[in-house]
Short mmCIF file of C-alpha atoms in Angstrom, two decimals:
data_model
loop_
_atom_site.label_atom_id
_atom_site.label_comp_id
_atom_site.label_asym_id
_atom_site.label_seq_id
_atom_site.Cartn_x
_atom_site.Cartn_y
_atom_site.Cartn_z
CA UNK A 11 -42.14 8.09 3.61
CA UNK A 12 -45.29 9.55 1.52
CA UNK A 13 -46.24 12.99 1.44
CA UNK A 14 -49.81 13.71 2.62
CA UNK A 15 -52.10 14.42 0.91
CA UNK A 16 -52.06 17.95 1.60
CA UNK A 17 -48.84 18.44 -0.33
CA UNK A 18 -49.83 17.15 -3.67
CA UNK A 19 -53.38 18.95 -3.44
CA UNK A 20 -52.08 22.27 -3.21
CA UNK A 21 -49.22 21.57 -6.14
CA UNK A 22 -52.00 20.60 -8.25
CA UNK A 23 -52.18 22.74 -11.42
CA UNK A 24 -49.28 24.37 -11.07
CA UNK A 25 -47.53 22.33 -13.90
CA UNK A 26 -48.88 21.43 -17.45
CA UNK A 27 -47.05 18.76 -19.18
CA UNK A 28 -47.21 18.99 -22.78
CA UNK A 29 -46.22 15.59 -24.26
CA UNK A 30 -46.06 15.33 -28.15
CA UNK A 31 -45.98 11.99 -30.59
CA UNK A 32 -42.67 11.91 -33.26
CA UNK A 33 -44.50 10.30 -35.49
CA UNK A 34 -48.04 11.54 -35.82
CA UNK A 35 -47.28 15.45 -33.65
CA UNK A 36 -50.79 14.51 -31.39
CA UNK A 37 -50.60 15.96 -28.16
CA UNK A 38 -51.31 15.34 -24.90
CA UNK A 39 -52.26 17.48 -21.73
CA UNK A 40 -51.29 15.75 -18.27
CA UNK A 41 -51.35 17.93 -14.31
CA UNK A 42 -48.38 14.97 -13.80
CA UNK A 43 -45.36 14.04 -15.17
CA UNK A 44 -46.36 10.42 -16.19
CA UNK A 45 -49.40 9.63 -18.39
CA UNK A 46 -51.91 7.57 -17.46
CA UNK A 47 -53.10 5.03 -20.38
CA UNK A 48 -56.95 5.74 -19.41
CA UNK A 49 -56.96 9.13 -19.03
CA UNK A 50 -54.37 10.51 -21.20
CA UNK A 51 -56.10 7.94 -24.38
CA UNK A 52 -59.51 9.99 -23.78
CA UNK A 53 -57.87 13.37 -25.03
CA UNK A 54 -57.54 11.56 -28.66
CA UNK A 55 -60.08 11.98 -30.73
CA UNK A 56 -61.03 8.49 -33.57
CA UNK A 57 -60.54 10.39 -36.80
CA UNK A 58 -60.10 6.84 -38.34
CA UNK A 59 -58.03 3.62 -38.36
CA UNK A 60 -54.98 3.41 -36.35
CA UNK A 61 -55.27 7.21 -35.20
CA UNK A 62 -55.82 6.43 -31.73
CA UNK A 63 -53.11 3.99 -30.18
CA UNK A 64 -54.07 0.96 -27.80
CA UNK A 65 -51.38 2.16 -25.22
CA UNK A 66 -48.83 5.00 -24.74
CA UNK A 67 -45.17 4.45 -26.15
CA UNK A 68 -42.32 6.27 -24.13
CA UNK A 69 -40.21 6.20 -27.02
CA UNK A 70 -43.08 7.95 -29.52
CA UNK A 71 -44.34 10.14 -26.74
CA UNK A 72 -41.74 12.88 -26.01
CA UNK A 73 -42.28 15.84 -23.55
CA UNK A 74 -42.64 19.20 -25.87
CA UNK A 75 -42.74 21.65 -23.12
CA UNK A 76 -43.33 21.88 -19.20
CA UNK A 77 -45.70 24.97 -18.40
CA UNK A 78 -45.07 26.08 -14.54
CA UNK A 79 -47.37 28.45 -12.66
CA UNK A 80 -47.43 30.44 -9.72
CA UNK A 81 -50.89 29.29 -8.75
CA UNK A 82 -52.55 25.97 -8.82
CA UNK A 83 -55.24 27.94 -9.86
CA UNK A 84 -53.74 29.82 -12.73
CA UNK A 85 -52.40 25.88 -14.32
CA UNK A 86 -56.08 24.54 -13.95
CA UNK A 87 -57.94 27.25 -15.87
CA UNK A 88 -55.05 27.13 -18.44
CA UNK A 89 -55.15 23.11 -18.87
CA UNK A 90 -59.43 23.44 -19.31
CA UNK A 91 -58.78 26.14 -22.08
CA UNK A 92 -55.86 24.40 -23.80
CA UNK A 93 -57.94 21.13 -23.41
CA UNK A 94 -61.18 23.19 -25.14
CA UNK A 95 -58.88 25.00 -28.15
CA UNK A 96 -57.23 21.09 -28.81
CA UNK A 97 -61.23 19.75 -29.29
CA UNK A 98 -61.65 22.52 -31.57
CA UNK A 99 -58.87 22.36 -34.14
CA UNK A 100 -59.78 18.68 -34.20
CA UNK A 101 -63.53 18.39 -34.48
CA UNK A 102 -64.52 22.11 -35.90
CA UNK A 103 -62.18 22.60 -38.90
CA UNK A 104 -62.36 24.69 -41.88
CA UNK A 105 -63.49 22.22 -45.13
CA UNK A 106 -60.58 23.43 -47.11
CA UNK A 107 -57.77 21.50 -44.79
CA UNK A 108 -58.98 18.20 -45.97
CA UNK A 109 -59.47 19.34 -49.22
CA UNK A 110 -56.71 18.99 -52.25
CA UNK A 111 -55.60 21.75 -53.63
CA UNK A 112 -53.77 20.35 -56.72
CA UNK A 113 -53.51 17.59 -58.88
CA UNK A 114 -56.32 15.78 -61.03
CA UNK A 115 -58.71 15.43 -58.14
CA UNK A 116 -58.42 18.97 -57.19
CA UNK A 117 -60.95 20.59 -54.94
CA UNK A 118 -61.85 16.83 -53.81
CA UNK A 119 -61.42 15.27 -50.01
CA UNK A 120 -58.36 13.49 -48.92
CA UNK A 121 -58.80 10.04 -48.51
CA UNK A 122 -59.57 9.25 -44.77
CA UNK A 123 -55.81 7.88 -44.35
CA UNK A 124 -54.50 11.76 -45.33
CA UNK A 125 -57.18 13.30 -43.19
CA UNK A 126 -56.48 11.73 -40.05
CA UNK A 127 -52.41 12.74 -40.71
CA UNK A 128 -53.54 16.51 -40.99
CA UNK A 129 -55.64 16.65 -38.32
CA UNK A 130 -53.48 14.61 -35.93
CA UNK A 131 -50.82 16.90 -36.74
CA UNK A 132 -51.25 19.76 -34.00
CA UNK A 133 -47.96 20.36 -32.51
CA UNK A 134 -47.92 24.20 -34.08
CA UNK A 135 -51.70 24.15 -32.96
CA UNK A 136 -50.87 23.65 -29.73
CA UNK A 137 -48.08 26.22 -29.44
CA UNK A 138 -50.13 29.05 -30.86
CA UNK A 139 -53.09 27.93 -28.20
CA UNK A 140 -50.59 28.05 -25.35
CA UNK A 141 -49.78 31.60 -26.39
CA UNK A 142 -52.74 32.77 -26.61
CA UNK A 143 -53.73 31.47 -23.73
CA UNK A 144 -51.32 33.32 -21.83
CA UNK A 145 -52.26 36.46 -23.29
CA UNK A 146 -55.93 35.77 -22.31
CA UNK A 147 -54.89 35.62 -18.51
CA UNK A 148 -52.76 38.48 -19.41
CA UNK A 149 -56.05 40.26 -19.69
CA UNK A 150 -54.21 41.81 -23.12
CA UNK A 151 -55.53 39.38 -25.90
CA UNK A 152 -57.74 42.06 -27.84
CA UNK A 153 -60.96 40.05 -29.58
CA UNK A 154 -62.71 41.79 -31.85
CA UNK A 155 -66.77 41.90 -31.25
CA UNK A 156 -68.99 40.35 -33.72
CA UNK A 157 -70.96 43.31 -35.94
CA UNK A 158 -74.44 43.15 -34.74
CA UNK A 159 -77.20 42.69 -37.51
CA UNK A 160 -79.42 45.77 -37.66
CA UNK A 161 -82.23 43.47 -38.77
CA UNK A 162 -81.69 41.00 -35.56
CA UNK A 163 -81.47 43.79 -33.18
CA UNK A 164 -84.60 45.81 -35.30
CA UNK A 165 -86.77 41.80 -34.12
CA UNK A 166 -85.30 41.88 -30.59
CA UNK A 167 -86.78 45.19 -29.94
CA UNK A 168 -89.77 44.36 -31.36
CA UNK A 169 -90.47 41.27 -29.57
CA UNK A 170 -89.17 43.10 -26.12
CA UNK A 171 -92.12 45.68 -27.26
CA UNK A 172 -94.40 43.10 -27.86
CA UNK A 173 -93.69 41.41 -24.78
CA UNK A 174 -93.90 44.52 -22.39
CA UNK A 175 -97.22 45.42 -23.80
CA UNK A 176 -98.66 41.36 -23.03
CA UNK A 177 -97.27 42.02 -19.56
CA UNK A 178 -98.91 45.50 -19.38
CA UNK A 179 -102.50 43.98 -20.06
CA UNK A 180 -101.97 40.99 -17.80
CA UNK A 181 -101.13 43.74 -15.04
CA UNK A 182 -104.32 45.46 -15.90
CA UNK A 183 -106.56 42.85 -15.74
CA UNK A 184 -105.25 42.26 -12.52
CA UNK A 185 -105.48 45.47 -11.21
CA UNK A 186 -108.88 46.33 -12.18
CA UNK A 187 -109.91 42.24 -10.31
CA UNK A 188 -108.27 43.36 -7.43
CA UNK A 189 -109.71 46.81 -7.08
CA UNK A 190 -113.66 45.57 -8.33
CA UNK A 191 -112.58 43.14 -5.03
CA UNK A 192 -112.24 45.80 -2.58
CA UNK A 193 -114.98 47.81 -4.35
CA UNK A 194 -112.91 50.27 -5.76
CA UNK A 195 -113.66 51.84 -9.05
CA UNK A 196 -111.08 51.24 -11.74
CA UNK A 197 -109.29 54.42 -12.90
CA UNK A 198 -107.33 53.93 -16.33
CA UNK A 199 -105.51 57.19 -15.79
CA UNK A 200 -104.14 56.36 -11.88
CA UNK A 201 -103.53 52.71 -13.22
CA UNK A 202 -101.34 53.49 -16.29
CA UNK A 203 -99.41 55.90 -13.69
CA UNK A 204 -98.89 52.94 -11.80
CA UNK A 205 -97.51 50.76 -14.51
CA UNK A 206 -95.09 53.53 -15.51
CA UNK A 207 -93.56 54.10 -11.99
CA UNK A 208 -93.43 50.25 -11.81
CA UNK A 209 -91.65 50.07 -15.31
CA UNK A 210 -89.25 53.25 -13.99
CA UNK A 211 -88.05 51.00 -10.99
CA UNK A 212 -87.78 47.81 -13.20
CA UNK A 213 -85.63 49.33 -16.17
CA UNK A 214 -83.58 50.64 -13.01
CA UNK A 215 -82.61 47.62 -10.97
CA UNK A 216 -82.10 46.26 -14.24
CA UNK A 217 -79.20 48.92 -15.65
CA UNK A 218 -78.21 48.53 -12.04
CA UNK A 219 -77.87 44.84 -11.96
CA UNK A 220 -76.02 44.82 -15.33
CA UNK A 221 -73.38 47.52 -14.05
CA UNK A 222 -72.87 45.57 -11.04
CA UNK A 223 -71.92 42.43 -13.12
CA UNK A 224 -69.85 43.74 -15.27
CA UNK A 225 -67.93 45.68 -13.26
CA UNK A 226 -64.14 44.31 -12.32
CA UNK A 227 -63.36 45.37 -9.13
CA UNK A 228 -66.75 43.23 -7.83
CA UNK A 229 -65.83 40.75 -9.08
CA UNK A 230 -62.27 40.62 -8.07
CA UNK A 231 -63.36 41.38 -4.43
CA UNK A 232 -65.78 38.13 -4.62
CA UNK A 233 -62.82 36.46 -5.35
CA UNK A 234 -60.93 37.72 -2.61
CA UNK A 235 -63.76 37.14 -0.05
CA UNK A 236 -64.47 33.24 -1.57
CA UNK A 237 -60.10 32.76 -1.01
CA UNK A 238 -60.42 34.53 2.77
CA UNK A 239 -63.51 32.03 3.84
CA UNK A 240 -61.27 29.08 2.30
CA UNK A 241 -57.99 29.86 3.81
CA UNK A 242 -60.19 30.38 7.36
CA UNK A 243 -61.63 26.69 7.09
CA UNK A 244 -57.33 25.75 6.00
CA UNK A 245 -56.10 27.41 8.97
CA UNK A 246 -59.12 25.30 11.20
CA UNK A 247 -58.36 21.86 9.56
CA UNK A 248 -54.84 22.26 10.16
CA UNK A 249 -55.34 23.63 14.24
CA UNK A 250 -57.23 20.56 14.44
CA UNK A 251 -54.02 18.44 12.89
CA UNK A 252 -55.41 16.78 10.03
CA UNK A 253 -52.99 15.69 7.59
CA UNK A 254 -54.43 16.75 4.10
CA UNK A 255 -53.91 20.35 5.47
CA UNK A 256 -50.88 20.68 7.49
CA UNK A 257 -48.11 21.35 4.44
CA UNK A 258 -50.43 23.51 2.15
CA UNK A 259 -49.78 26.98 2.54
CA UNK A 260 -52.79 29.04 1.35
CA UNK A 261 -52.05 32.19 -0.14
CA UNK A 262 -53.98 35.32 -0.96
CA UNK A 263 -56.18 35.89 -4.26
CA UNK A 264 -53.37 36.78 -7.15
CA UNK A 265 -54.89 38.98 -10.28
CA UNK A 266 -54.81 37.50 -13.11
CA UNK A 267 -51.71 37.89 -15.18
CA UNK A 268 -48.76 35.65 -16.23
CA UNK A 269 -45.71 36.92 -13.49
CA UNK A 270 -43.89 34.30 -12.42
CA UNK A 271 -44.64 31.97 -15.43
CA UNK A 272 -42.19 29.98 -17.10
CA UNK A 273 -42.12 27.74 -19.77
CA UNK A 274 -38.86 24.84 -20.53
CA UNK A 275 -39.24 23.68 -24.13
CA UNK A 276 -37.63 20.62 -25.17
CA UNK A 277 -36.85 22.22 -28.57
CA UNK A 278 -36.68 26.18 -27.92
CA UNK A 279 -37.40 26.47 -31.70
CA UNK A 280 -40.83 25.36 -30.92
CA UNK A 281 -41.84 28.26 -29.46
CA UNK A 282 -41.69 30.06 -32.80
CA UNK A 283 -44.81 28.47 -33.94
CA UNK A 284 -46.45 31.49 -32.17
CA UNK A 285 -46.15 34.76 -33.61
CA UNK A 286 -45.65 36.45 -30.36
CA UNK A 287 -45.88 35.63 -26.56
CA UNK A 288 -46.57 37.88 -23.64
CA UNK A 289 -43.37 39.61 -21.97
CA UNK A 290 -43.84 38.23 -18.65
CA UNK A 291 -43.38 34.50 -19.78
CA UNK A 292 -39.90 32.97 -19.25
CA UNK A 293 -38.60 30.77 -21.51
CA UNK A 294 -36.11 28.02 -20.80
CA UNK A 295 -34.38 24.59 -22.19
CA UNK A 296 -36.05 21.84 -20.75
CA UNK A 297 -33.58 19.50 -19.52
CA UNK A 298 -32.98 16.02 -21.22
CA UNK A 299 -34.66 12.93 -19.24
CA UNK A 300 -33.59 8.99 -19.49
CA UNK A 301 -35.68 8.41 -22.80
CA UNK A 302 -34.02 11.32 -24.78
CA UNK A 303 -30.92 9.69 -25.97
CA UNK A 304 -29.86 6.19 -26.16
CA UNK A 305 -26.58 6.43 -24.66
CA UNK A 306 -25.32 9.81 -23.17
CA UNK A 307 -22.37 12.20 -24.98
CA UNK A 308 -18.60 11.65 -23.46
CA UNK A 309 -17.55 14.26 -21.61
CA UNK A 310 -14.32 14.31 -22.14
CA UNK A 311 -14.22 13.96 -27.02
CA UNK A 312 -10.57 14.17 -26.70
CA UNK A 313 -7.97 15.30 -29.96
CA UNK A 314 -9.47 13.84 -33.19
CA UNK A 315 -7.32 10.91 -34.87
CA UNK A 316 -6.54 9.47 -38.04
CA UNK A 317 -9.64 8.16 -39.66
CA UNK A 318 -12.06 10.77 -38.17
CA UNK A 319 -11.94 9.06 -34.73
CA UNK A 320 -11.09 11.32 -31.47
CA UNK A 321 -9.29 10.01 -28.73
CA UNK A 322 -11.09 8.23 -25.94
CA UNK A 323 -13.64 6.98 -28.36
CA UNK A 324 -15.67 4.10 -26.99
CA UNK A 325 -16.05 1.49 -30.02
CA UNK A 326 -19.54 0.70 -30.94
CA UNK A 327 -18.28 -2.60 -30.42
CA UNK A 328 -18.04 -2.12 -26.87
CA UNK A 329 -21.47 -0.53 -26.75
CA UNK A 330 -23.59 -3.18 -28.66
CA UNK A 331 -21.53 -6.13 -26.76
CA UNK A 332 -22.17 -4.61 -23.19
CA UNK A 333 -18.33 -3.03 -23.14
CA UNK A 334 -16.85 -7.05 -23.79
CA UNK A 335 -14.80 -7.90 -26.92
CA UNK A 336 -16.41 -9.54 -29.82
CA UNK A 337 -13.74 -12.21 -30.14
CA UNK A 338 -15.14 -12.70 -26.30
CA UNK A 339 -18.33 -12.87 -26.82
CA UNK A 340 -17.61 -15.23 -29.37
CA UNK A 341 -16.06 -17.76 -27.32
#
């Protein structure tokens, strides 16, 4: 019997799997555990002939890691950011990785063969993007500010000048129309007390509007409210028995952080193509699946014989001739 719908909407995002290409080391995001030719084709960028394949091999395309979450919505913002890092390393690249470094043609491109191989190579790319990923919804990934320009910010106060004092004379104009209307004589001193009273409350809700959106604990309490009104409307659809709700569980808002993520690498050494990860993170072997191996390891490898051979030993004989005798299959 299928699940409803329900069920595979609210485990949705709460795996990445990270699929990788022996040959070439492109890489592929996927929210399931098989690819799709259509969509997973679309992540590969055309950085010349033969980069991007007409269809998906399972024996090229080998799972490199399986990312779990606690929260579908913790996996989702982690797939768009892995997704956005990928498109960077691939289309906005320093010059000097597709330039040669030695040899007679030295400080020339690669030919367009040898630049599609480095760029499709991003298997350490990748890694190093997962990390710091995780220390980004960690909330401990320091980035360090741009300097500002003293000449820039010398222009932008100048223009905002510039611009306050056009606004000022528009408001004048306007003032002195709208008192001539009512016959009132205009008064430059009680008008420019106006403007600065009005300028007082504007520079005001301003600072106040820009404390209010940066501040944390706003918006964490938005949050909270948004995931309240959405489990409400959960809790209705699933009182009034429809299906797509009735086995999702909706839980509270979660702060951002990485407890209760865990990651199963294929090759455990992988992991060291990122110089650090966050504490939180559990790492684990990923266990082998039916395109791994081509035939599994005995159990039971027996005493070794004469010959280098260990008892128990199936022949390869028996394996290439479907476990019959060649003299058999002969006949």
């Amino acid at each position: 019997m299928a699940e409803p719908a329900g069920v595979h909407l609210a485990q949705h995002g709460t795996q990445i799997f990270v699929y990788n290409n022996i040959r070439t080391n492109q890489i592929i995001y996927s929210l399931t555990r098989s690819l799709n030719n259509h969509t997973s084709l679309k992540q590969l960028p055309f950085l010349g002939k033969k980069t991007v394949p007409s269809h998906l091999r399972k024996d090229l395309w080998q799972p490199l890691c399986l990312v779990s979450f606690p929260r579908p919505l913790q996996g989702l913002q982690a797939y768009r950011r892995l997704r956005e890092f990928r498109r960077l390393h691939e289309t906005s690249y320093p010059i000097s990785l597709i330039t040669q470094t030695e040899g007679p043609h030295k400080g020339q491109l690669h030919s367009t063969k040898k630049r599609g191989k480095i760029l499709m190579d991003q298997k350490a790319n990748s890694v190093a993007d997962l990390a710091a990923v995780l220390f980004r919804a960690e909330d401990k990934l320091e980035t360090e500010k741009p300097e500002s320009d003293p000449e820039r910010e010398g222009e932008r106060r100048i223009n905002k000048v510039k611009k306050r004092e056009e606004a000022k004379k528009v408001w004048m104009e306007k003032f002195k129309a709208r008192g001539k209307a009512m016959g009132i004589e205009f008064d430059a001193n009680k008008a420019e007390e106006y403007w600065r009273k009005k300028e007082l409350r504007r520079e005001a809700w301003l600072r106040e509007t820009e404390e209010r959106q940066n501040d944390p604990q706003l918006k964490i309490q938005k949050k909270i409210e948004a995931q309240e009104k959405t489990i409400k409307r959960v809790r209705g659809m699933q009182k009034a028995g429809q299906k797509s709700a009735m086995r999702w569980d909706p839980q509270p808002y979660v702060q951002p952080g990485v407890e209760g993520v865990k990651i199963s690498w294929a090759n455990l050494l992988d992991a060291d193509f990122a110089e650090q990860w966050p504490a939180a993170v559990e790492h684990d072997g990923l266990s082998k699946n039916r395109y791994t191996a081509a035939f599994p390891e005995l159990e039971d490898e027996g005493k070794i014989l004469e010959g280098g051979k260990k008892e128990g030993d199936v022949p390869v004989e028996l394996l290439v001739t479907g476990g019959k005798p060649v003299s058999e299959m002969r006949a």
